[in-house]
mmCIF file of C-alpha atoms in Angstrom:
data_model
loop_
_atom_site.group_PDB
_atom_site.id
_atom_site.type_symbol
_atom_site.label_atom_id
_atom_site.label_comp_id
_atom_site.label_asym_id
_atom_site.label_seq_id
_atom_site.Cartn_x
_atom_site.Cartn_y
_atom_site.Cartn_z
ATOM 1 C CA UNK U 282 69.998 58.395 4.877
ATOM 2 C CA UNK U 283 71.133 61.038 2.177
ATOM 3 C CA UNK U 284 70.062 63.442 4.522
ATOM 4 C CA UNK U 285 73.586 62.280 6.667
ATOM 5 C CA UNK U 286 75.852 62.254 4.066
ATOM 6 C CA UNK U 287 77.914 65.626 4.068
ATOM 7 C CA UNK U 288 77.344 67.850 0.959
ATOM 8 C CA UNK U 289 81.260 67.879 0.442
ATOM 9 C CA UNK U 290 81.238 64.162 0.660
ATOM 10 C CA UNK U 291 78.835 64.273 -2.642
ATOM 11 C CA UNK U 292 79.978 64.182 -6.236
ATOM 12 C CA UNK U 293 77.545 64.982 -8.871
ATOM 13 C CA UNK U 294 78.518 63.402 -12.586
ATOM 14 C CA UNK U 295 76.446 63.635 -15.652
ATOM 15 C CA UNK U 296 74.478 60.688 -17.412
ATOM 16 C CA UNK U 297 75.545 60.115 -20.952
ATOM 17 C CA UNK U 298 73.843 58.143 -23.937
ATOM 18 C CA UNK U 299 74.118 58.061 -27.588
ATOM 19 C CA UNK U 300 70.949 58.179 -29.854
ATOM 20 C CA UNK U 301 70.670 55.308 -31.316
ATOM 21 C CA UNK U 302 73.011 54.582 -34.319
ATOM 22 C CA UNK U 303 71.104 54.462 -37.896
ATOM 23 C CA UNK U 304 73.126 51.147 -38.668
ATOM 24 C CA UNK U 305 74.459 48.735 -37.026
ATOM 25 C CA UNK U 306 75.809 46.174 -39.887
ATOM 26 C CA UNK U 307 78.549 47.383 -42.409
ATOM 27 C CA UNK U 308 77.702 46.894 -46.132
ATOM 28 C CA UNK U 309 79.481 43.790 -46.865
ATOM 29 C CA UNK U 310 79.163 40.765 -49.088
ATOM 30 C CA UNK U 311 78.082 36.885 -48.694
ATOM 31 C CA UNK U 312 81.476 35.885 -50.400
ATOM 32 C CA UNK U 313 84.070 36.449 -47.711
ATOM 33 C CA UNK U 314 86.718 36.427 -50.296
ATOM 34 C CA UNK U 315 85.555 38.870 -51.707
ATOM 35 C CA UNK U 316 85.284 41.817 -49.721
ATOM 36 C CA UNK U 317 85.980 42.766 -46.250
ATOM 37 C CA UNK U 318 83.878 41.000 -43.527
ATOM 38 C CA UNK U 319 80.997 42.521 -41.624
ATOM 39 C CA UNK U 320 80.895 43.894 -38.710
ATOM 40 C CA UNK U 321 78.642 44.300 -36.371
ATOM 41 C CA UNK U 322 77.465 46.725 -33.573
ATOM 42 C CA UNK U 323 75.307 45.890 -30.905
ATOM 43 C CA UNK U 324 74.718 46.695 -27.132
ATOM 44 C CA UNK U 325 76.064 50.151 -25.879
ATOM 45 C CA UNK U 326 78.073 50.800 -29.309
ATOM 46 C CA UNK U 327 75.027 50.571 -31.393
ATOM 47 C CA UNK U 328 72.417 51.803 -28.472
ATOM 48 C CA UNK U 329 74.353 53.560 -25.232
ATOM 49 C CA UNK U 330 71.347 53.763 -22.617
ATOM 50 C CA UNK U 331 70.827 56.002 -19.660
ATOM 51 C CA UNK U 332 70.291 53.762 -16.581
ATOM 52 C CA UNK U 333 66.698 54.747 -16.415
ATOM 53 C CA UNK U 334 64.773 51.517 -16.611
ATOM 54 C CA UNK U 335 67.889 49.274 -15.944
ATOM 55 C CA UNK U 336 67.717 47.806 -19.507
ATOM 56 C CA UNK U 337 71.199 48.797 -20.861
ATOM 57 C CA UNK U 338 72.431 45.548 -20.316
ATOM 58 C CA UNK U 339 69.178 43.574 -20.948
ATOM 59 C CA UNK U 340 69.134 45.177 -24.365
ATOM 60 C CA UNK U 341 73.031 43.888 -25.134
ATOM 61 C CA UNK U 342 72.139 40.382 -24.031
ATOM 62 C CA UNK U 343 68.801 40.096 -26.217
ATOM 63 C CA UNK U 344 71.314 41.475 -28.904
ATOM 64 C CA UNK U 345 73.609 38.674 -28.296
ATOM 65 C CA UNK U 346 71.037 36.004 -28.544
ATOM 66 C CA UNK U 347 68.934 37.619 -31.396
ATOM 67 C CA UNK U 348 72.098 37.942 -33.160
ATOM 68 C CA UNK U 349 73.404 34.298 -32.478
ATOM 69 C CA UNK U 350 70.123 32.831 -33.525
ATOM 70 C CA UNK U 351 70.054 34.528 -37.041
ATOM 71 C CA UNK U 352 73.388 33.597 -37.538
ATOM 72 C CA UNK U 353 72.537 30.275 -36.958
ATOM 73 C CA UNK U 354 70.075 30.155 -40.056
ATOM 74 C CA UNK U 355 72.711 31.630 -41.957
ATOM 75 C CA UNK U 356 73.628 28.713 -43.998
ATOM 76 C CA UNK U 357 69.743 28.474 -44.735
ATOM 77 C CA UNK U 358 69.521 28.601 -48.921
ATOM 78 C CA UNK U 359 68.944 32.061 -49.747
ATOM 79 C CA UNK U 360 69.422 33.880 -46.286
ATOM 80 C CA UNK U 361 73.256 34.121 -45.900
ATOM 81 C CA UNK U 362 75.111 35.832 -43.733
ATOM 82 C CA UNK U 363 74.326 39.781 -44.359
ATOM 83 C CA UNK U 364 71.123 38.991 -44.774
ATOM 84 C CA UNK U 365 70.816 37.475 -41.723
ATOM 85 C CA UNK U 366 72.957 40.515 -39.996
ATOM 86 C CA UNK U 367 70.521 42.987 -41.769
ATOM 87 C CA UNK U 368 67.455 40.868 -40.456
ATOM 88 C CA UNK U 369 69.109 40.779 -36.547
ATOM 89 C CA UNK U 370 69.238 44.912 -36.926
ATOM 90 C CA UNK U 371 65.724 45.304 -38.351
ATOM 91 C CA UNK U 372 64.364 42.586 -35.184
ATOM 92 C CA UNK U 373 66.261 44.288 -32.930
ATOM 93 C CA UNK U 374 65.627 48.202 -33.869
ATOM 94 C CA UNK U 375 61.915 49.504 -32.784
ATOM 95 C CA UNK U 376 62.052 47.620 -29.360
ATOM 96 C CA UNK U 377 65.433 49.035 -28.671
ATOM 97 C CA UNK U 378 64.297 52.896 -30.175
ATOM 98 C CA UNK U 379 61.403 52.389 -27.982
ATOM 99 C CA UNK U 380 63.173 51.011 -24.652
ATOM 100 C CA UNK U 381 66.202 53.626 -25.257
ATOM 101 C CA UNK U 382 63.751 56.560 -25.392
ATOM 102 C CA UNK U 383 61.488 55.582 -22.315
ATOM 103 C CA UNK U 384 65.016 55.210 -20.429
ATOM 104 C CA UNK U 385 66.120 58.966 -21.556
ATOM 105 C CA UNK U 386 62.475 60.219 -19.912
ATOM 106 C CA UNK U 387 63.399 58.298 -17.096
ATOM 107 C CA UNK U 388 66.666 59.992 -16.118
ATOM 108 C CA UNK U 389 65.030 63.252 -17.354
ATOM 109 C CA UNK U 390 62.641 63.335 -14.676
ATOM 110 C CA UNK U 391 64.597 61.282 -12.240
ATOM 111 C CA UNK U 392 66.858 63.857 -12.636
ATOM 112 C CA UNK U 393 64.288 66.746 -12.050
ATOM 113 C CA UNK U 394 64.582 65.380 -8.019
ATOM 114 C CA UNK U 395 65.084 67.833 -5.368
ATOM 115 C CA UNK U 396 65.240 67.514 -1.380
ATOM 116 C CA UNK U 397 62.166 68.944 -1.792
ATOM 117 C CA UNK U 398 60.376 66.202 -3.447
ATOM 118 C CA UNK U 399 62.822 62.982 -3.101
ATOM 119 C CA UNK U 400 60.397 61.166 -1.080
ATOM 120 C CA UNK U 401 57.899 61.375 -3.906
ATOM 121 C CA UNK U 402 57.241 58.928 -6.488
ATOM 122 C CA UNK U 403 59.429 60.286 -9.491
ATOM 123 C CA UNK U 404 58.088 58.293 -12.451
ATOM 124 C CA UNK U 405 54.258 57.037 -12.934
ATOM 125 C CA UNK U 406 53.848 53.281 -13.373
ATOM 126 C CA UNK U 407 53.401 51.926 -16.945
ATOM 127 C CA UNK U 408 50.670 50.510 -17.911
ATOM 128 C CA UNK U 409 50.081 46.669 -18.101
ATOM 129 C CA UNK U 410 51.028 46.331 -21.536
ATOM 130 C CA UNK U 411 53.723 48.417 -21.684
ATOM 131 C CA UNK U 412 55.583 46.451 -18.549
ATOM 132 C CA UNK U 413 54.848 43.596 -20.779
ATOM 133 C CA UNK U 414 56.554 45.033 -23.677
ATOM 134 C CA UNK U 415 60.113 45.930 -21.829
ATOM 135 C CA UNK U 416 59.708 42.891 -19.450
ATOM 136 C CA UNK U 417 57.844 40.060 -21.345
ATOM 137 C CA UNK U 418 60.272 40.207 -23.929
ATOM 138 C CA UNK U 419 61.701 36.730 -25.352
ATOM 139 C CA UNK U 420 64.185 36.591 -28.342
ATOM 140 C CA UNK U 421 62.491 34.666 -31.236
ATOM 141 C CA UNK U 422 64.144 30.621 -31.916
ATOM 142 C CA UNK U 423 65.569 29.912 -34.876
ATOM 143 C CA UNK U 424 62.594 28.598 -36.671
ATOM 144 C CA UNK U 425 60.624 31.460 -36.284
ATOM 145 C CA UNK U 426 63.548 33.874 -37.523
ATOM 146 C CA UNK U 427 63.932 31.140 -40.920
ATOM 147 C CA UNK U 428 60.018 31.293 -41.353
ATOM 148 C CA UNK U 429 60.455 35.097 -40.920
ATOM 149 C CA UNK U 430 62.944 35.685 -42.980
ATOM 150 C CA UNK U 431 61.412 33.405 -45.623
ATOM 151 C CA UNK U 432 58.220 35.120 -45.442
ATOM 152 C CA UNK U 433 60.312 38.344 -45.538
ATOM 153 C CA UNK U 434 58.810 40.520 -48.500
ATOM 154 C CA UNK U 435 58.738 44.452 -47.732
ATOM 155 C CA UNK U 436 61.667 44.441 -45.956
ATOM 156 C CA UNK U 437 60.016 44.538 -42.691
ATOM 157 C CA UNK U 438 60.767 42.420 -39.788
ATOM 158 C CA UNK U 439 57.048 41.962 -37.717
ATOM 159 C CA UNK U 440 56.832 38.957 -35.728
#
């Protein structure tokens, strides 16, 4: 079929990303009176993805509901709400890293295609465990986030 379409009736445009951002929560305090409130980033202005695997938007709606569920244990003595936003960016951070650079090696070598070679298969399967990994994925419920962030001693955010 591509083999039809005219060469002047192509357009060729780059793919952009961002790397992922260092922080995604402002400094900010518990005591809104206080200071100014925090903000947050998430989705494509924390984490910009090439369309590689598909998982730009996946990634922004895990966000959403990661972030949704720590706020909710906000109000939880002791957690509050920059801890929790602090917590939702640590959660959140080595599965996006990981899923944001698999997608960059994706376009790379999707990228790489020529006439030559379109017909061949462009990127390897994963392995079982790593399909489980980017698909398999479910956003932790409130409970385990409190128990998490009660348990919550290094600074680190394992499940």
């Amino acid at each position: 079929l591509v083999d039809w379409i005219p060469p002047s009736a192509l357009h060729e445009t780059g793919v952009w990303d961002i790397q992922v951002l260092p922080h995604w929560v402002s400094a900010s305090t518990d005591d809104s009176s206080k200071g100014p409130f925090p903000v947050v980033l998430m989705g494509d202005a924390a984490h910009a993805m090439t369309p590689g695997l598909g998982q730009g938007a996946n990634m922004a709606l895990e966000d959403a509901i990661t972030l949704a569920r720590c706020l909710s244990v906000s109000r939880e003595p002791g957690v509050g709400v920059h801890r929790a936003l602090t917590f939702f960016e640590g959660l959140r951070r080595d599965r996006v890293v990981k899923v944001h650079g698999a997608s960059q090696a994706r376009t790379a070598e999707v990228n790489k295609t020529t006439a030559a070679n379109r017909g061949e298969r462009i990127f390897p399967s994963q392995d079982d465990e790593w399909r489980a990994f980017v698909y398999g994925f479910v956003v932790p419920e409130e409970k385990e986030i409190l128990g998490l962030l009660q348990r919550e001693g290094s600074g680190t955010c394992e499940r």
